[in-house]
Coordinates of C-alpha atoms in Angstrom, one line a residue:
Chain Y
X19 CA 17.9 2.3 -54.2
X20 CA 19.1 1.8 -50.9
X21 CA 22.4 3.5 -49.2
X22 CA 23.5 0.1 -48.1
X23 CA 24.1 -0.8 -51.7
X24 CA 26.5 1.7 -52.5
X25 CA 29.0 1.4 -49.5
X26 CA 30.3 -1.7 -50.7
X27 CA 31.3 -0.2 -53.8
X28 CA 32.8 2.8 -52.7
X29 CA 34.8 0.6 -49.9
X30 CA 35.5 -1.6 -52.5
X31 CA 37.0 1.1 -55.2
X32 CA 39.2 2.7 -52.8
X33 CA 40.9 -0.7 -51.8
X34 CA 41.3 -1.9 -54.9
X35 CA 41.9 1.4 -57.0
X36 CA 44.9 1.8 -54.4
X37 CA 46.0 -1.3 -55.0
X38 CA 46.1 -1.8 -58.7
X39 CA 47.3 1.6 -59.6
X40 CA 48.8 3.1 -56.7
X41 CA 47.5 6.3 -55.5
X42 CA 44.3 6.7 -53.8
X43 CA 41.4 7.9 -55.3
X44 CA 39.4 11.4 -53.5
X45 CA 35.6 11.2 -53.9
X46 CA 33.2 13.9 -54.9
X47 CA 29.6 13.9 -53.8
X48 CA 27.4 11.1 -55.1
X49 CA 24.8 12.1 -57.0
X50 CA 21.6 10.6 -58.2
X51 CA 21.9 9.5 -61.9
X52 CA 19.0 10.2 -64.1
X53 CA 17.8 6.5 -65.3
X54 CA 18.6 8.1 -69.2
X55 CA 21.7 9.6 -69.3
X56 CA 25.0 10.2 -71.7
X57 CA 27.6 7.8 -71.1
X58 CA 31.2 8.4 -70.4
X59 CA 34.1 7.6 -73.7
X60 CA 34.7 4.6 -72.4
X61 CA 32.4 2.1 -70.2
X62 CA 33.0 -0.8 -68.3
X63 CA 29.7 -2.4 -67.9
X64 CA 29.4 -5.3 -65.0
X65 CA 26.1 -7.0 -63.9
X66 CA 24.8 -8.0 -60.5
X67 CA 22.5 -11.2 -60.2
X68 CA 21.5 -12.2 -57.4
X69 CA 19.6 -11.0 -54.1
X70 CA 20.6 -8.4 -55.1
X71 CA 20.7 -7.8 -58.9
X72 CA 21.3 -4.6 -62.0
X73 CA 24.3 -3.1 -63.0
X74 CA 27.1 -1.2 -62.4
X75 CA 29.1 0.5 -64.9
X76 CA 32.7 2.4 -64.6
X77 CA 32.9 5.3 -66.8
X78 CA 36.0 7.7 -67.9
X79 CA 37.1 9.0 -70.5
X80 CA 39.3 8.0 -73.4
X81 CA 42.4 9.3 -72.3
X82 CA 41.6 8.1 -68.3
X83 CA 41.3 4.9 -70.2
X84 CA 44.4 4.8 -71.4
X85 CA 46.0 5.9 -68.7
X86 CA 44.6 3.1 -66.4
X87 CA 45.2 0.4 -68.7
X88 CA 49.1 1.5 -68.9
X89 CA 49.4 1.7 -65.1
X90 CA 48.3 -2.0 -65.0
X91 CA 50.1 -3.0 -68.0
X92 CA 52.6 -1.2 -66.4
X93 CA 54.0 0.2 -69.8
X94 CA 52.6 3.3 -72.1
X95 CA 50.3 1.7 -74.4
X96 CA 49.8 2.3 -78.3
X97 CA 46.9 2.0 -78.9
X98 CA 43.6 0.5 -77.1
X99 CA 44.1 -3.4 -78.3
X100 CA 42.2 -6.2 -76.5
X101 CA 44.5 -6.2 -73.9
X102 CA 44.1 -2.8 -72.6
X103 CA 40.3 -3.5 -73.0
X104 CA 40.8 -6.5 -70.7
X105 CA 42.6 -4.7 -67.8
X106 CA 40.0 -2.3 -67.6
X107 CA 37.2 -5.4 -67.7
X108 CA 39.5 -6.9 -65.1
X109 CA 39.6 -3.8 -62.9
X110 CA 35.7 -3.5 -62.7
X111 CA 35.5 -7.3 -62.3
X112 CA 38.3 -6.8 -59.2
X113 CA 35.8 -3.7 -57.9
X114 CA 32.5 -5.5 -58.1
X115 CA 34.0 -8.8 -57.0
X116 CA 35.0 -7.3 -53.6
X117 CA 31.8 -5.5 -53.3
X118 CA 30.0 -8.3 -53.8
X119 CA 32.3 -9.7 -50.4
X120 CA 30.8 -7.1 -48.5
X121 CA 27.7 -7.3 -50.2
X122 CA 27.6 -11.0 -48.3
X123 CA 28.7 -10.0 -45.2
X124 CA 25.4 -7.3 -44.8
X125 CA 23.0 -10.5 -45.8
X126 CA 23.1 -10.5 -49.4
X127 CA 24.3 -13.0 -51.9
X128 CA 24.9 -11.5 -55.5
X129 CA 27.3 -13.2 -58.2
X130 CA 28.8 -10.7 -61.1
X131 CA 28.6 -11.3 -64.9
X132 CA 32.5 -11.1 -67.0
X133 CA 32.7 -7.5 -67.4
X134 CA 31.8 -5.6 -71.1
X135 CA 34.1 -2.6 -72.5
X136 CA 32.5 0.0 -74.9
X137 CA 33.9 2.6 -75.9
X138 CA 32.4 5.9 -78.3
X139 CA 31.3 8.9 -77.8
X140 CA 27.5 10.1 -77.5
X141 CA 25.4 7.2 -76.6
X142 CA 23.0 7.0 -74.2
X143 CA 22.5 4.4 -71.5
X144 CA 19.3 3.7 -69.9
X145 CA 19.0 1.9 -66.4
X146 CA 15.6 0.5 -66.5
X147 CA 15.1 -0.8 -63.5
X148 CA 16.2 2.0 -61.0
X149 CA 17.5 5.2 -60.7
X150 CA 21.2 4.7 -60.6
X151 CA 23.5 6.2 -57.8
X152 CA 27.2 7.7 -58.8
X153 CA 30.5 7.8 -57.4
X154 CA 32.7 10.5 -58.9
X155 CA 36.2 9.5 -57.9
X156 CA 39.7 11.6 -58.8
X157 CA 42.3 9.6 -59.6
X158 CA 46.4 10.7 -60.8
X159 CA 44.9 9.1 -64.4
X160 CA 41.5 11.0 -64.7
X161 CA 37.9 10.7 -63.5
X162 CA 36.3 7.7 -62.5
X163 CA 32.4 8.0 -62.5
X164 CA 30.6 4.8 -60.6
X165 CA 27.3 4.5 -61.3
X166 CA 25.6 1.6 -59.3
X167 CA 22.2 0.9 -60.4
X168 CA 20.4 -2.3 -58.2
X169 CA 17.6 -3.3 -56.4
X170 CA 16.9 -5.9 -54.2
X171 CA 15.2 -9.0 -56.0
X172 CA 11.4 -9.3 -55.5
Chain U
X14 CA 85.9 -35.4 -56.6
X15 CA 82.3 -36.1 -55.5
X16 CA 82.5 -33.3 -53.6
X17 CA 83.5 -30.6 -55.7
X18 CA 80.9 -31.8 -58.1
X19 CA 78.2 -31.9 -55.0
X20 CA 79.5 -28.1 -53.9
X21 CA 78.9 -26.9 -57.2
X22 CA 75.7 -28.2 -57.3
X23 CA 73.9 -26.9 -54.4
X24 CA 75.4 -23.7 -55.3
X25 CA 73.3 -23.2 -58.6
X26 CA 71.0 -25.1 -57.0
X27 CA 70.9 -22.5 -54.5
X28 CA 70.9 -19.7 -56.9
X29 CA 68.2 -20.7 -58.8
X30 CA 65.6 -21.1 -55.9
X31 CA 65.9 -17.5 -54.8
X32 CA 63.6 -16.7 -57.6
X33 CA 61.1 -18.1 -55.8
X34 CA 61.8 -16.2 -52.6
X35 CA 62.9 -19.4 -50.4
X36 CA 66.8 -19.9 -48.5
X37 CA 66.5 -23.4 -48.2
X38 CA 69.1 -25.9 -47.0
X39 CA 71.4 -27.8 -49.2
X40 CA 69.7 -30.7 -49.8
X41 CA 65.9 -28.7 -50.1
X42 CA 67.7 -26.3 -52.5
X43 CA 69.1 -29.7 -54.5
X44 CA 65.1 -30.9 -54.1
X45 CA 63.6 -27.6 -54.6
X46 CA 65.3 -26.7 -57.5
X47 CA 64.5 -29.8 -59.4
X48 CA 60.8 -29.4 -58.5
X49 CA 60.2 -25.7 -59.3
X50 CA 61.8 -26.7 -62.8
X51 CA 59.6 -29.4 -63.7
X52 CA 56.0 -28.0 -62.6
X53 CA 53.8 -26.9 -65.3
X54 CA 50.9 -24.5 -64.5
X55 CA 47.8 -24.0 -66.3
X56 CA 46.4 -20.8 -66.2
X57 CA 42.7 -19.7 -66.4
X58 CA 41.2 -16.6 -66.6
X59 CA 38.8 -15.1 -69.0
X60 CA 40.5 -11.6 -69.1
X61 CA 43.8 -11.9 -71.5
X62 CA 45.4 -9.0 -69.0
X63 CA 45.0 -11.2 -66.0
X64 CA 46.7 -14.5 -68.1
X65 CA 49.4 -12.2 -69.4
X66 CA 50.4 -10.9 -65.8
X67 CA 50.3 -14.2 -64.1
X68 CA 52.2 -15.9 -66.5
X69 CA 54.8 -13.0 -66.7
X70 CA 55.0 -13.3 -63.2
X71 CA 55.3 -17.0 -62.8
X72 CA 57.6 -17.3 -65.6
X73 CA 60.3 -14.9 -63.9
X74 CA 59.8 -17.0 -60.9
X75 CA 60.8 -20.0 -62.5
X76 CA 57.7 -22.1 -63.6
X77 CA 56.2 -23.2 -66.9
X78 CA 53.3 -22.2 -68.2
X79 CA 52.1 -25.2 -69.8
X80 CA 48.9 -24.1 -71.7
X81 CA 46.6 -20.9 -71.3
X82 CA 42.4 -21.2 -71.0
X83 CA 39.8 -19.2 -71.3
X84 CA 37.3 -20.7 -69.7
X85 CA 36.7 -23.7 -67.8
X86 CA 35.5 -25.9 -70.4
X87 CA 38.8 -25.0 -72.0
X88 CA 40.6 -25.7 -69.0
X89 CA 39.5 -29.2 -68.4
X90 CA 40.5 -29.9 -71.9
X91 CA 43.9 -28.5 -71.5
X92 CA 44.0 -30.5 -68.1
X93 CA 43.7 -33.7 -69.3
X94 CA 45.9 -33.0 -72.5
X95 CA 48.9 -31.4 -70.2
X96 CA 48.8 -32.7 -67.2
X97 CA 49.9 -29.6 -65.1
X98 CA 51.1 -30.2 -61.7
X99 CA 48.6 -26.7 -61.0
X100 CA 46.1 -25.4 -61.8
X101 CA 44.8 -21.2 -61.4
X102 CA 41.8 -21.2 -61.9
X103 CA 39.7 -18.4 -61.9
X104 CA 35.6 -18.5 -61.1
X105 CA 33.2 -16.0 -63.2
X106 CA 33.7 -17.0 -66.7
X107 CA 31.8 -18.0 -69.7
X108 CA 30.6 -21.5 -71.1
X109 CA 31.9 -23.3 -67.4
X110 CA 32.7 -21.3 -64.4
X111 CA 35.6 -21.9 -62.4
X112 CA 33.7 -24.2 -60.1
X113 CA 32.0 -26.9 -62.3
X114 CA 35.5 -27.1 -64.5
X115 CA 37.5 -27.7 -61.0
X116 CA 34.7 -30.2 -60.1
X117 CA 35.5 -31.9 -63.6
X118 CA 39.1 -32.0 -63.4
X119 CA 38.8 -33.3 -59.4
X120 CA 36.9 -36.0 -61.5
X121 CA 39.0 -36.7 -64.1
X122 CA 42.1 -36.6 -61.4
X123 CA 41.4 -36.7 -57.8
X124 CA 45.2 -35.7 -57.2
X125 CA 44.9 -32.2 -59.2
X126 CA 45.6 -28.9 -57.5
X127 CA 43.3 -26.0 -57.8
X128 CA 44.1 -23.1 -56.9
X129 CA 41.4 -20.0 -57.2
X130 CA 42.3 -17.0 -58.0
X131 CA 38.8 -14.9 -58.3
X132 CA 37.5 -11.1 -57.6
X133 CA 35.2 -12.7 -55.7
X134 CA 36.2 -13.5 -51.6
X135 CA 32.7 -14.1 -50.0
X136 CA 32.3 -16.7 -47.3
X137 CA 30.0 -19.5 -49.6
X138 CA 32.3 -18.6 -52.9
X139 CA 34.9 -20.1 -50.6
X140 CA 33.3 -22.6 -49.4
X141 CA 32.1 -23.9 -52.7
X142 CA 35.7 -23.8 -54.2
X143 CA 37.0 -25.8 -51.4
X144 CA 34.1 -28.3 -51.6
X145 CA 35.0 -28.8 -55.9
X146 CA 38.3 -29.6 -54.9
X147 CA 40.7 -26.3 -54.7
X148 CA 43.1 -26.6 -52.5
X149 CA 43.8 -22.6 -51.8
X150 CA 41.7 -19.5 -52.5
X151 CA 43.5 -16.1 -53.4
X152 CA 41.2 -13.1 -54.4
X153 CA 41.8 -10.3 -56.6
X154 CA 44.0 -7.7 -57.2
X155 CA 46.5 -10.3 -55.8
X156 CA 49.5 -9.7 -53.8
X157 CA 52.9 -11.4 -54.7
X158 CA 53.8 -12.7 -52.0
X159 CA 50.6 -14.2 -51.2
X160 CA 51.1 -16.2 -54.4
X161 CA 53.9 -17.8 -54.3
X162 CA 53.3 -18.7 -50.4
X163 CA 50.2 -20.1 -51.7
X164 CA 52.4 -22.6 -54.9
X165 CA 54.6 -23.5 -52.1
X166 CA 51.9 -24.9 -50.2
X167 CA 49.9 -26.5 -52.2
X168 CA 52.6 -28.0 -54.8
X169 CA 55.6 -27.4 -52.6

């Protein structure tokens, strides 16, 4: 997968990450993602189509995911109802619509799918098509883990 | 007599628009105020969170949310049943994007305003919304201010 795939999304996290929750995140080393591997607690799944096209999903765990959804809710939530689910949807939709602006500025045009939350432990996800990059970001409500997996469209 | 009743008017007149972040003169605060408190908005997004914060925000700033959609073939519906004075409209959802359902309201009512309010800020998405008929384009995470600035314009 090439490098110039993955800058928009780690541009794109920090700006909005910042701005929807309020601190900024730190990023560890990205890492190459095995194309099976075990997914987070909780997974916000987004897909690319166009020139350039696959998926990229937002992982955390359960607690991170509450967390997040009661920074944006902007009050402690009970339990994880269809409204928490939606302001994490929303917050991978924000991140991977603003990537896909500087997506279009290098040359490519890509359009994103609405965003799908799962959440349980022990499944494994398989990116068929590549071998997916992650971003590990630290945030104050947990660990983020960004895995991009796309390729340009034959 | 007609004074006193005039005075007393632009002063809750003048009250009430602060809400929406405007000082305007006596008589824009008489207009303004009357305005604000009749426009409707319809809101579309296919997240619930982004619906519930924009119509939490809208509300304390002293417009009606008329009706709620989902998606755009729900929205052109809840157009032509409502009759909003505005329209957010959002772009990637399912059944109709944001696009076609402005293109059908622009259709249905030539005068409708469209505002987008999408994740999605690239040059053509832009482009595209304008040509379907929106008359502003805010992106997402949205700022405030921006939106407001943005109802004033467009509905005034």
């Amino acid at each position: 997968m090439k490098a110039e795939y993955i800058n928009p999304f780690v541009q794109a996290s920090f700006s909005v990450l910042e701005m929807v929750l309020g601190n900024r995140p730190s990023q560890g080393a990205l890492a190459v993602q095995p194309s099976t591997f075990a997914s987070e607690q909780c997974n916000v799944v987004c897909g690319i189509t166009g020139q350039v096209q696959g998926q990229v999903i937002y992982g955390m765990s359960l607690m991170t995911a509450d967390k997040i959804a009661s920074t944006m809710l902007g009050q402690s939530i009970k339990t994880f109802d269809a409204l928490a689910a939606s302001a994490l949807g929303e917050l991978g939709n924000m991140i991977s619509g603003n990537a896909m602006q500087m997506l279009s500025e290098l040359g490519w045009e890509c359009d994103i799918t609405p965003p799908t939350v799962m959440r349980g432990s022990n499944v494994k996800i398989t990116t068929i098509a590549v071998p997916a990059i992650v971003i590990p970001l630290k945030l104050e409500q947990g660990d983020l883990f960004i895995t991009v997996g796309l390729q340009g469209r034959k | 007599m007609t004074n006193i009743n005039l005075s007393f008017a632009a002063l809750t007149a003048e009250d009430k628009s602060v809400t929406i972040g405007s000082q305007p003169s006596l008589v824009s605060a008489l207009t303004g105020v009357q305005s604000t408190l009749s426009k409707k908005i319809l809101i579309t997004d296919d997240a619930l969170f982004m619906r519930v914060i924009l119509r939490n925000f809208l509300v304390s700033n002293g417009y009606e949310i008329v009706a709620e959609a989902s998606n755009g073939r729900e929205a052109v519906e809840k157009y032509a049943s409502c009759k909003p004075d505005l329209v957010f409209m959002d772009i990637t959802m399912p059944e109709m994007d944001g696009i076609a359902a402005t293109r059908a309201i622009k259709q249905h009512d030539p005068a409708a305003n469209v505002i987008m309010c999408t994740a999605m800020g690239q040059k053509n998405m832009v482009m595209e919304a304008i040509q379907a008929g929106a008359k502003d384009f805010i992106v997402k995470p949205f700022n405030q201010d921006r939106v407001l600035e943005s109802i004033q314009k467009v509905i005034g």
